[in-house]
CSV table of C-alpha atoms in Angstrom, one decimal:
chain,number,residue,atom,x,y,z
A,1,MET,CA,-70.4,-4.3,21.1
A,2,MET,CA,-70.7,-6.5,18.0
A,3,LYS,CA,-68.9,-5.4,14.9
A,4,LEU,CA,-70.6,-4.8,11.5
A,5,ILE,CA,-69.3,-3.7,8.1
A,6,VAL,CA,-71.7,-2.4,5.5
A,7,ILE,CA,-70.8,-1.9,1.8
A,8,ALA,CA,-73.4,0.2,-0.1
A,9,GLY,CA,-73.5,1.9,-3.4
A,10,PRO,CA,-75.1,1.7,-6.9
A,11,THR,CA,-75.4,-1.4,-9.0
A,12,ALA,CA,-72.3,-2.4,-10.9
A,13,VAL,CA,-69.9,-0.3,-8.8
A,14,GLY,CA,-68.0,-3.3,-7.5
A,15,LYS,CA,-69.5,-4.1,-4.1
A,16,THR,CA,-69.2,-7.9,-4.4
A,17,ASP,CA,-65.4,-7.8,-5.1
A,18,THR,CA,-64.9,-5.3,-2.3
A,19,GLY,CA,-66.8,-7.4,0.2
A,20,ILE,CA,-64.7,-10.5,-0.6
A,21,SER,CA,-61.5,-8.5,-0.4
A,22,LEU,CA,-62.4,-7.3,3.1
A,23,ALA,CA,-63.6,-10.7,4.2
A,24,LYS,CA,-60.2,-12.2,3.2
A,25,ALA,CA,-58.3,-9.4,5.0
A,26,PHE,CA,-60.3,-9.4,8.2
A,27,ASN,CA,-61.5,-13.0,8.6
A,28,GLY,CA,-65.0,-12.1,7.6
A,29,GLU,CA,-68.2,-13.6,6.3
A,30,VAL,CA,-70.5,-11.9,3.8
A,31,ILE,CA,-74.2,-11.4,4.3
A,32,SER,CA,-75.9,-10.5,1.0
A,33,GLY,CA,-78.2,-7.5,1.4
A,34,ASP,CA,-79.7,-8.0,-2.0
A,35,SER,CA,-83.5,-8.7,-1.8
A,36,MET,CA,-83.4,-10.6,-5.1
A,37,GLN,CA,-80.3,-12.8,-4.6
A,38,VAL,CA,-82.3,-14.7,-1.9
A,39,TYR,CA,-84.2,-16.4,-4.8
A,40,LYS,CA,-83.2,-19.8,-6.2
A,41,GLY,CA,-82.8,-20.0,-9.9
A,42,MET,CA,-82.5,-16.3,-10.3
A,43,ASP,CA,-78.7,-16.1,-10.8
A,44,ILE,CA,-77.9,-14.2,-14.0
A,45,GLY,CA,-80.4,-11.4,-13.7
A,46,THR,CA,-79.4,-10.6,-10.0
A,47,ALA,CA,-75.7,-10.8,-10.8
A,48,LYS,CA,-75.5,-13.4,-8.0
A,49,VAL,CA,-72.0,-14.1,-6.8
A,50,THR,CA,-70.7,-17.4,-8.1
A,51,PRO,CA,-68.9,-20.1,-6.0
A,52,GLU,CA,-65.7,-19.3,-7.9
A,53,GLU,CA,-66.0,-15.6,-7.1
A,54,MET,CA,-66.7,-16.4,-3.4
A,55,ASP,CA,-63.2,-17.8,-3.3
A,56,GLY,CA,-63.8,-19.8,-0.1
A,57,ILE,CA,-65.5,-16.9,1.7
A,58,PRO,CA,-68.8,-17.9,3.3
A,59,HIS,CA,-71.8,-16.1,1.9
A,60,HIS,CA,-75.2,-15.9,3.6
A,61,LEU,CA,-78.8,-15.1,2.5
A,62,ILE,CA,-78.3,-16.4,-1.0
A,63,ASP,CA,-80.6,-19.0,-2.5
A,64,ILE,CA,-82.8,-19.3,0.5
A,65,LYS,CA,-86.2,-18.6,-1.1
A,66,ASP,CA,-88.4,-20.0,-3.8
A,67,PRO,CA,-89.2,-17.4,-6.4
A,68,ARG,CA,-92.9,-17.7,-5.6
A,69,ASP,CA,-92.2,-16.5,-2.0
A,70,SER,CA,-92.2,-12.9,-0.7
A,71,PHE,CA,-89.2,-11.4,1.1
A,72,SER,CA,-89.5,-8.3,3.3
A,73,ALA,CA,-87.3,-5.8,5.0
A,74,ALA,CA,-88.6,-7.2,8.3
A,75,GLU,CA,-87.5,-10.8,7.4
A,76,PHE,CA,-84.2,-9.6,6.2
A,77,GLN,CA,-83.6,-7.7,9.4
A,78,GLU,CA,-84.4,-10.8,11.5
A,79,ARG,CA,-82.2,-13.1,9.5
A,80,ALA,CA,-79.3,-10.6,9.2
A,81,ARG,CA,-79.3,-9.8,12.9
A,82,GLN,CA,-79.1,-13.4,13.8
A,83,LEU,CA,-76.2,-13.9,11.4
A,84,ILE,CA,-74.4,-10.9,12.7
A,85,GLU,CA,-74.5,-12.3,16.2
A,86,GLU,CA,-73.4,-15.8,15.0
A,87,ILE,CA,-70.5,-14.5,13.0
A,88,ASN,CA,-69.3,-12.2,15.8
A,89,ASN,CA,-69.6,-15.1,18.3
A,90,LYS,CA,-67.2,-17.1,16.0
A,91,GLY,CA,-64.7,-14.2,16.3
A,92,LYS,CA,-65.2,-13.3,12.7
A,93,LEU,CA,-66.4,-10.1,11.0
A,94,PRO,CA,-69.8,-9.8,9.4
A,95,ILE,CA,-69.9,-7.8,6.2
A,96,ILE,CA,-73.3,-6.8,4.6
A,97,VAL,CA,-72.8,-6.3,0.9
A,98,GLY,CA,-75.4,-4.4,-1.2
A,99,GLY,CA,-79.1,-3.9,-0.5
A,100,THR,CA,-81.6,-1.1,-0.5
A,101,GLY,CA,-81.4,1.7,2.0
A,102,LEU,CA,-84.4,0.5,3.9
A,103,TYR,CA,-83.0,-3.0,4.2
A,104,LEU,CA,-79.6,-1.7,5.4
A,105,ASN,CA,-81.0,0.8,7.8
A,106,ALA,CA,-83.4,-1.7,9.2
A,107,VAL,CA,-80.4,-3.7,10.4
A,108,ILE,CA,-78.0,-0.9,11.3
A,109,PHE,CA,-80.6,0.9,13.5
A,110,ASP,CA,-82.7,-2.0,14.6
A,111,TYR,CA,-86.0,-0.7,13.2
A,112,ASP,CA,-89.2,-2.0,14.8
A,113,PHE,CA,-91.5,-3.2,12.0
A,114,SER,CA,-94.2,-4.4,14.4
A,115,GLU,CA,-95.6,-0.9,15.2
A,116,THR,CA,-97.7,-0.5,12.1
A,117,GLU,CA,-100.5,-3.0,11.4
A,118,GLY,CA,-101.7,-3.6,7.9
A,119,ASP,CA,-104.9,-2.6,6.1
A,120,PRO,CA,-105.9,-5.5,3.9
A,121,GLU,CA,-108.8,-3.5,2.2
A,122,TYR,CA,-106.5,-0.7,1.3
A,123,ARG,CA,-103.9,-3.1,-0.1
A,124,LYS,CA,-106.6,-4.7,-2.3
A,125,GLU,CA,-107.7,-1.2,-3.5
A,126,MET,CA,-104.1,-0.3,-4.4
A,127,GLU,CA,-103.6,-3.6,-6.2
A,128,GLU,CA,-106.7,-3.0,-8.2
A,129,PHE,CA,-105.5,0.5,-9.0
A,130,THR,CA,-102.2,-0.9,-10.3
A,131,ARG,CA,-104.0,-3.4,-12.5
A,132,GLN,CA,-106.1,-0.6,-14.0
A,133,HIS,CA,-103.5,2.2,-14.3
A,134,GLY,CA,-100.1,0.5,-14.1
A,135,ALA,CA,-97.2,0.3,-11.7
A,136,GLU,CA,-95.8,3.8,-12.7
A,137,ALA,CA,-99.1,5.5,-11.8
A,138,LEU,CA,-99.0,3.7,-8.4
A,139,HIS,CA,-95.4,4.8,-7.9
A,140,ASN,CA,-96.3,8.4,-8.6
A,141,LYS,CA,-98.7,8.3,-5.7
A,142,LEU,CA,-95.7,8.3,-3.4
A,143,LYS,CA,-94.0,11.4,-5.0
A,144,SER,CA,-95.8,14.0,-2.9
A,145,ILE,CA,-96.4,12.1,0.4
A,146,ASP,CA,-93.2,10.1,0.7
A,147,PRO,CA,-90.5,11.4,-1.7
A,148,ASP,CA,-87.8,9.3,0.1
A,149,SER,CA,-89.5,6.0,-0.7
A,150,TYR,CA,-90.4,7.3,-4.2
A,151,GLY,CA,-86.8,7.9,-4.9
A,152,GLN,CA,-85.6,4.6,-3.4
A,153,LEU,CA,-88.2,2.2,-4.8
A,154,HIS,CA,-88.3,1.0,-8.4
A,155,PRO,CA,-91.7,1.6,-10.0
A,156,ASN,CA,-92.0,-2.2,-10.5
A,157,ASN,CA,-91.7,-2.9,-6.8
A,158,VAL,CA,-95.4,-2.8,-6.4
A,159,ARG,CA,-95.6,-4.6,-3.1
A,160,ARG,CA,-93.2,-2.2,-1.3
A,161,ILE,CA,-94.8,0.8,-2.9
A,162,ILE,CA,-98.2,-0.3,-1.6
A,163,ARG,CA,-96.7,-0.9,1.9
A,164,ALA,CA,-95.2,2.7,1.9
A,165,LEU,CA,-98.6,4.1,1.0
A,166,GLU,CA,-100.3,1.9,3.6
A,167,VAL,CA,-98.0,3.1,6.4
A,168,TYR,CA,-98.7,6.7,5.5
A,169,LYS,CA,-102.5,6.1,5.3
A,170,LEU,CA,-102.5,4.4,8.7
A,171,THR,CA,-100.1,6.7,10.6
A,172,GLY,CA,-99.9,10.0,8.6
A,173,LYS,CA,-96.1,9.5,8.6
A,174,THR,CA,-93.7,8.0,6.1
A,175,ILE,CA,-91.8,4.8,6.9
A,176,ALA,CA,-88.7,6.9,7.7
A,177,GLU,CA,-90.7,9.3,9.9
A,178,ARG,CA,-92.4,6.8,12.2
A,179,PRO,CA,-91.8,7.5,15.8
A,180,GLY,CA,-89.8,5.3,18.0
A,181,GLN,CA,-87.2,4.4,15.3
A,182,PRO,CA,-83.7,4.4,16.9
A,183,ASP,CA,-81.1,6.7,15.6
A,184,LYS,CA,-78.1,4.9,17.2
A,185,SER,CA,-76.8,1.6,16.0
A,186,PRO,CA,-76.5,-1.4,18.4
A,187,TYR,CA,-73.3,-2.3,16.4
A,188,ASP,CA,-69.8,-1.0,16.1
A,189,THR,CA,-70.1,-0.2,12.4
A,190,ALA,CA,-68.0,0.9,9.5
A,191,LEU,CA,-70.4,2.1,6.8
A,192,ILE,CA,-68.7,2.2,3.4
A,193,GLY,CA,-70.2,3.8,0.2
A,194,LEU,CA,-68.7,3.0,-3.2
A,195,THR,CA,-69.2,5.5,-6.0
A,196,MET,CA,-67.8,6.0,-9.5
A,197,GLU,CA,-67.7,8.7,-12.2
A,198,ARG,CA,-71.1,8.5,-13.7
A,199,GLU,CA,-70.2,7.9,-17.3
A,200,LEU,CA,-67.9,5.0,-16.4
A,201,LEU,CA,-70.6,3.6,-14.1
A,202,TYR,CA,-73.2,3.7,-16.8
A,203,GLU,CA,-70.7,2.1,-19.2
A,204,ARG,CA,-70.2,-0.7,-16.7
A,205,ILE,CA,-73.9,-1.2,-16.3
A,206,ASN,CA,-74.4,-1.4,-20.1
A,207,LYS,CA,-71.6,-4.0,-20.3
A,208,ARG,CA,-73.0,-5.9,-17.4
A,209,VAL,CA,-76.4,-6.2,-19.1
A,210,ASP,CA,-74.7,-7.4,-22.4
A,211,LEU,CA,-72.8,-10.0,-20.4
A,212,MET,CA,-76.0,-11.1,-18.6
A,213,VAL,CA,-77.6,-11.7,-22.0
A,214,ASP,CA,-74.6,-13.6,-23.3
A,215,GLN,CA,-74.7,-15.7,-20.1
A,216,GLY,CA,-78.3,-16.7,-20.7
A,217,LEU,CA,-80.5,-14.1,-19.0
A,218,ILE,CA,-83.3,-14.4,-21.5
A,219,GLU,CA,-83.3,-18.2,-21.2
A,220,GLU,CA,-83.2,-17.9,-17.4
A,221,ALA,CA,-86.3,-15.6,-17.5
A,222,GLU,CA,-88.0,-17.9,-19.9
A,223,ARG,CA,-87.6,-20.8,-17.5
A,224,LEU,CA,-89.1,-18.8,-14.7
A,225,TYR,CA,-91.9,-17.6,-17.0
A,226,HIS,CA,-92.9,-21.1,-18.2
A,227,ALA,CA,-92.7,-22.4,-14.6
A,228,GLY,CA,-95.6,-20.0,-13.9
A,229,ILE,CA,-93.6,-17.5,-11.9
A,230,LYS,CA,-95.3,-14.3,-13.3
A,231,ASP,CA,-97.2,-12.3,-10.7
A,232,CYS,CA,-94.6,-12.7,-8.0
A,233,GLN,CA,-92.4,-10.2,-6.1
A,234,SER,CA,-89.3,-11.9,-7.4
A,235,VAL,CA,-89.8,-11.2,-11.1
A,236,GLN,CA,-90.8,-7.5,-10.6
A,237,ALA,CA,-87.0,-6.9,-10.3
A,238,ILE,CA,-85.1,-5.0,-12.9
A,239,GLY,CA,-83.7,-7.7,-15.2
A,240,TYR,CA,-86.8,-9.9,-15.3
A,241,LYS,CA,-89.7,-7.5,-15.8
A,242,GLU,CA,-88.1,-6.2,-19.0
A,243,ILE,CA,-87.4,-9.6,-20.4
A,244,TYR,CA,-90.9,-10.7,-19.6
A,245,GLU,CA,-92.2,-7.9,-21.8
A,246,PHE,CA,-90.2,-9.5,-24.6
A,247,LEU,CA,-91.5,-13.0,-23.8
A,248,GLU,CA,-95.1,-11.7,-23.9
A,249,GLY,CA,-94.5,-10.0,-27.2
A,250,ARG,CA,-94.8,-6.4,-26.0
A,251,LEU,CA,-91.2,-5.5,-26.8
A,252,SER,CA,-88.7,-6.7,-29.3
A,253,ARG,CA,-85.6,-8.5,-27.9
A,254,GLU,CA,-83.4,-5.4,-28.7
A,255,ASP,CA,-85.9,-3.0,-27.1
A,256,ALA,CA,-86.2,-5.1,-24.0
A,257,ILE,CA,-82.4,-5.1,-23.6
A,258,GLU,CA,-82.2,-1.4,-24.1
A,259,LEU,CA,-85.0,-0.9,-21.6
A,260,LEU,CA,-83.2,-3.0,-19.1
A,261,LYS,CA,-80.0,-0.9,-19.5
A,262,ARG,CA,-82.0,2.3,-19.1
A,263,ASN,CA,-83.9,1.1,-16.0
A,264,SER,CA,-80.6,-0.1,-14.5
A,265,ARG,CA,-78.9,3.3,-15.1
A,266,ARG,CA,-81.9,5.2,-13.6
A,267,TYR,CA,-82.0,2.9,-10.6
A,268,ALA,CA,-78.2,3.5,-10.0
A,269,LYS,CA,-78.8,7.2,-10.1
A,270,ARG,CA,-81.7,6.9,-7.6
A,271,GLN,CA,-79.5,4.7,-5.4
A,272,LEU,CA,-76.7,7.2,-5.3
A,273,THR,CA,-79.0,10.1,-4.4
A,274,TRP,CA,-80.7,8.1,-1.7
A,275,PHE,CA,-77.5,6.8,-0.1
A,276,ARG,CA,-75.9,10.3,-0.2
A,277,ASN,CA,-78.9,11.9,1.5
A,278,LYS,CA,-80.0,9.3,3.9
A,279,MET,CA,-77.0,7.2,5.1
A,280,ASP,CA,-73.9,8.4,6.9
A,281,LEU,CA,-71.5,6.5,4.6
A,282,THR,CA,-67.8,7.1,4.2
A,283,TRP,CA,-67.4,7.3,0.4
A,284,PHE,CA,-64.7,5.8,-1.8
A,285,ASP,CA,-64.5,6.7,-5.5
A,286,MET,CA,-63.6,3.6,-7.4
A,287,THR,CA,-63.1,5.3,-10.7
A,288,GLY,CA,-59.3,5.2,-10.7
A,289,ASP,CA,-56.7,2.7,-9.3
A,290,ARG,CA,-58.9,0.1,-7.8
A,291,GLU,CA,-56.2,-1.7,-5.8
A,292,LYS,CA,-55.2,1.6,-4.2
A,293,LYS,CA,-58.8,2.3,-3.3
A,294,LEU,CA,-59.1,-1.2,-1.7
A,295,LYS,CA,-56.1,-0.5,0.4
A,296,GLU,CA,-57.7,2.7,1.6
A,297,ILE,CA,-60.9,0.9,2.4
A,298,HIS,CA,-58.9,-1.8,4.3
A,299,GLN,CA,-57.2,0.9,6.3
A,300,PHE,CA,-60.6,2.6,7.1
A,301,VAL,CA,-62.0,-0.7,8.4
A,302,LYS,CA,-58.9,-1.3,10.5
A,303,GLU,CA,-59.2,2.1,12.1
A,304,SER,CA,-62.9,1.9,12.6
A,305,CYS,CA,-63.2,-1.6,14.1
A,306,TYR,CA,-59.8,-2.6,15.5
């Protein structure tokens, strides 16, 4: 059975460093599970790992898409499964770092995305509803029919919210409830969850946003905006949507930055809730001595996969 390590957890908890540490220790390669780091030219706002931070460790599924392109859980699943096989065949250890629960579970459990066809007319109807009433109103439609997706998806992720609504309309079931989805993994997995005392995590998130701004987040967003990348999936992500509101004069610079911090903290809270309830992770609290925790994680991987 092919091996697979997964590192999940909220934003800013330290998944990137942990993945690189494991890759060095176990002859691994990293597969990015982040649906936004696939986009070229979106480096600062996605906290994309730098070549220096990679420290010689191969990283996959980074900078593979134009920001005008869409990227789905089904495409991630296909690409990640191929990479898992290739990395295992080289005698190395694949490590998926980051990502939403849907993306991760799609790979871990080999979801079948072909079962539910689309409804173009319904999608158009929901797109028009969003234009008239806003993304938050669309997001609220999920609250009663698919609370899992509601908690997992950011209100700005209009495309995936519409897909969740579409699946429910066509099947009467949520994405997670669809029949035929396997509950056993085809891989020999070690599923790692990173957490942190909430106040410290929020402090790290706030500092990360300030660092992003210092590194040129607003200028990065401005380049994308003036390149005509406006109504695309890529710039609906936290970090770009808020800055676009500043660029369009709807928010002051300071208010946009504060909104970005708030949205990031709320997203981290939703991520933790979802991962705790919906994934069978072994959790490691990174609040204290980080080196000690990394040693514990290394030991867990050794016992799980070797």
